[in-house]
Coordinates of C-alpha atoms in Angstrom, one line a residue:
M1 CA 3.0 -2.3 -14.9
T2 CA 0.8 -2.9 -11.9
T3 CA 2.9 -3.7 -8.8
M4 CA 1.7 -6.4 -6.4
I5 CA 1.6 -5.1 -2.8
R6 CA 1.3 -6.7 0.6
T7 CA -0.5 -5.0 3.4
G8 CA 0.6 -7.5 6.0
R9 CA 3.0 -6.0 8.5
K10 CA 6.2 -7.7 9.7
P11 CA 7.7 -6.8 13.0
R12 CA 10.6 -5.1 11.3
I13 CA 11.5 -2.7 8.6
C14 CA 11.7 -4.5 5.2
Q15 CA 13.1 -3.6 1.8
G16 CA 10.1 -2.4 -0.3
D17 CA 8.2 -1.0 2.7
I18 CA 6.3 2.1 1.9
L19 CA 5.9 4.6 4.7
R20 CA 4.1 7.9 4.9
D21 CA 5.2 11.3 6.4
V22 CA 8.9 10.5 6.7
E23 CA 11.1 13.5 7.6
M24 CA 14.5 14.2 6.1
I25 CA 16.9 16.6 7.9
E26 CA 17.8 19.1 5.2
Y27 CA 20.4 20.9 7.3
A28 CA 21.3 21.9 10.9
M29 CA 23.1 25.1 11.5
E30 CA 24.3 26.8 14.6
S31 CA 24.6 30.6 14.7
E32 CA 25.3 32.7 17.8
G33 CA 24.0 29.9 20.1
N34 CA 20.9 29.3 18.1
L35 CA 20.3 26.0 16.4
E36 CA 18.3 26.0 13.2
I37 CA 17.1 22.7 11.8
S38 CA 15.3 22.4 8.5
K39 CA 13.3 19.3 7.7
I40 CA 11.5 18.1 4.6
R41 CA 8.6 15.8 5.1
F42 CA 7.9 13.4 2.2
P43 CA 4.3 12.1 2.0
L44 CA 5.5 8.6 0.8
V45 CA 8.9 6.9 0.7
I46 CA 10.1 3.4 -0.2
V47 CA 12.8 1.6 1.7
L48 CA 15.8 0.7 -0.6
T49 CA 18.2 -0.8 1.9
Q50 CA 18.8 -4.5 1.3
D51 CA 16.5 -6.8 3.2
C52 CA 19.2 -9.1 4.5
D53 CA 20.8 -6.1 6.2
L54 CA 17.5 -5.0 7.6
E55 CA 16.8 -8.5 8.9
Q56 CA 20.2 -8.8 10.6
D57 CA 19.9 -5.4 12.2
H58 CA 16.5 -6.3 13.6
R59 CA 17.6 -9.7 14.8
F60 CA 20.7 -8.5 16.5
R61 CA 19.3 -5.2 17.8
W62 CA 15.9 -6.2 19.2
A63 CA 15.5 -10.0 19.1
R64 CA 17.0 -12.3 21.7
N65 CA 20.3 -13.6 20.7
P66 CA 23.5 -14.7 22.4
Q67 CA 25.7 -12.1 20.6
K68 CA 24.0 -9.1 22.2
N69 CA 27.4 -7.6 23.2
S70 CA 28.3 -7.1 19.5
A71 CA 26.9 -4.2 17.4
D72 CA 28.6 -5.6 14.2
K73 CA 25.2 -6.2 12.4
Y74 CA 23.6 -2.9 13.4
L75 CA 22.7 -0.3 10.8
I76 CA 23.2 3.4 11.4
S77 CA 20.7 4.4 8.8
V78 CA 18.3 3.1 6.2
L79 CA 18.2 4.3 2.6
V80 CA 14.9 5.5 1.3
A81 CA 13.6 7.3 -1.8
P82 CA 10.5 9.5 -2.1
L83 CA 7.5 8.2 -4.1
Y84 CA 6.3 11.1 -6.2
N85 CA 2.8 11.3 -7.7
A86 CA 3.3 10.5 -11.4
E87 CA 1.0 13.3 -12.6
H88 CA 3.1 15.8 -10.6
V89 CA 6.3 14.4 -12.2
Y90 CA 4.9 14.8 -15.7
L91 CA 4.1 18.4 -14.9
G92 CA 7.5 19.0 -13.3
Q93 CA 5.7 20.1 -10.1
H94 CA 6.6 17.2 -7.7
L95 CA 9.0 19.5 -5.7
S96 CA 7.1 22.7 -6.2
E97 CA 6.6 23.1 -2.4
L98 CA 10.4 23.3 -2.1
K99 CA 10.4 26.0 -4.9
M100 CA 12.3 23.6 -7.2
P101 CA 10.7 23.5 -10.7
M102 CA 11.6 20.4 -12.5
E103 CA 11.7 19.4 -16.2
T104 CA 8.3 18.5 -17.6
I105 CA 7.8 15.1 -19.2
N106 CA 5.2 14.7 -21.9
K107 CA 3.3 11.6 -20.7
N108 CA 1.6 11.1 -24.1
K109 CA 4.8 11.1 -26.2
T110 CA 8.0 9.0 -26.2
P111 CA 9.6 10.4 -22.9
G112 CA 6.4 9.6 -20.9
K113 CA 5.9 6.2 -22.5
N114 CA 9.5 5.3 -21.9
L115 CA 9.2 6.4 -18.3
R116 CA 6.1 4.2 -17.8
K117 CA 7.9 1.2 -19.4
N118 CA 10.9 1.8 -17.1
N119 CA 13.1 2.5 -20.1
N120 CA 14.5 5.7 -18.5
P121 CA 17.3 4.7 -16.1
R122 CA 16.8 7.7 -13.8
Y123 CA 13.1 6.9 -13.0
H124 CA 11.1 3.9 -11.8
F125 CA 7.4 3.9 -12.5
I126 CA 5.1 2.0 -10.1
S127 CA 1.4 1.5 -10.7
F128 CA -0.5 0.4 -7.6
S129 CA -3.8 -1.5 -7.9
Q130 CA -5.0 -0.2 -4.6
T131 CA -5.0 3.0 -2.6
I132 CA -1.8 4.7 -3.8
V133 CA -1.8 6.7 -7.0
D134 CA 0.6 5.9 -9.8
S135 CA 4.0 6.9 -8.5
I136 CA 7.6 7.5 -9.7
I137 CA 10.9 7.1 -7.9
D138 CA 13.6 9.5 -9.1
F139 CA 16.9 7.7 -8.4
K140 CA 18.6 11.1 -8.0
H141 CA 16.5 11.7 -4.9
Y142 CA 17.4 9.3 -2.1
F143 CA 18.4 9.9 1.5
S144 CA 19.2 8.1 4.7
V145 CA 17.0 7.9 7.8
N146 CA 18.1 6.9 11.3
V147 CA 17.1 3.3 11.8
R148 CA 15.6 3.9 15.3
Y149 CA 13.5 6.8 14.0
L150 CA 12.2 4.7 11.1
H151 CA 11.5 1.7 13.3
Q152 CA 9.4 3.9 15.6
L153 CA 7.7 5.7 12.7
R154 CA 6.8 2.4 11.0
K155 CA 4.5 1.5 13.9
T156 CA 2.0 4.2 12.8
N157 CA 3.0 5.1 9.3
F158 CA 3.3 1.8 7.5
V159 CA 1.3 1.8 4.3
C160 CA 2.2 -1.4 2.5
R161 CA 5.1 -3.3 1.0
I162 CA 5.8 -4.2 -2.6
A163 CA 6.2 -7.9 -3.3
P164 CA 9.8 -9.3 -3.5
L165 CA 9.9 -9.6 -7.3
F166 CA 9.1 -5.9 -7.7
R167 CA 11.3 -4.8 -4.9
E168 CA 14.2 -6.6 -6.5
D169 CA 13.5 -4.8 -9.8
V170 CA 13.6 -1.5 -8.0
S171 CA 16.9 -2.5 -6.2
Q172 CA 18.6 -3.6 -9.4
R173 CA 17.6 -0.5 -11.3
F174 CA 18.7 1.8 -8.4
S175 CA 22.1 0.1 -8.1
A176 CA 22.5 0.3 -11.9
Y177 CA 21.7 4.0 -11.8
L178 CA 24.2 4.7 -9.0
S179 CA 27.0 2.6 -10.7
R180 CA 26.7 4.3 -14.0
I181 CA 29.9 5.8 -15.4
G182 CA 29.8 9.6 -15.4
L183 CA 31.0 11.2 -18.6
P184 CA 32.3 14.7 -19.0
T185 CA 29.6 17.1 -20.0
S186 CA 31.7 20.1 -21.2
E187 CA 35.0 20.8 -23.0
R188 CA 36.4 22.1 -19.8
D189 CA 35.6 18.8 -18.0
V190 CA 37.3 16.9 -20.8
C191 CA 40.5 19.1 -20.5
E192 CA 40.6 18.6 -16.7
T193 CA 40.2 14.8 -17.1
R194 CA 43.1 14.8 -19.7
S195 CA 45.4 16.8 -17.4
E196 CA 44.6 14.6 -14.4
S197 CA 45.6 11.4 -16.4
V198 CA 48.9 12.8 -17.6

């Protein structure tokens, strides 16, 4: 499915924005007075946070308004997810630079076809008609980014925004994936679940 995109820029972060070179803090550790910070830079991410929350944050934080003394509408962070090159996902190599081999997906057989039709709840396939290669969102891989950092980064690293109909599809599928009911995967898990309910 080809996704309509918009290249016009709004003055704020929007749900469905695609940004390049977004950093995620993997960890920060202090040892003997030294601070070690590990960052992962993702080539492309898509903004998942609801647009109404982003709009209110922008309006109350930066626009003129009479309720400036209240930070009630401010966001602390924005949820994003990496956009992986679809070919790398099929090969299980989309996280190879982190030394994390992933499961391969045969793109010519049922698993790959289901992924492209968005019939696999874990993944969302996006085909762009312009400058971005076919991409996949893995709903297991999402993270939060400081709103001020993202606002500043957006000035130079904005790529495009997917149209509202398509962003709502991503949002619905992401929330459905997160709200799924986890079932026990082993006999031990089943036993622990039974003992907790007694």
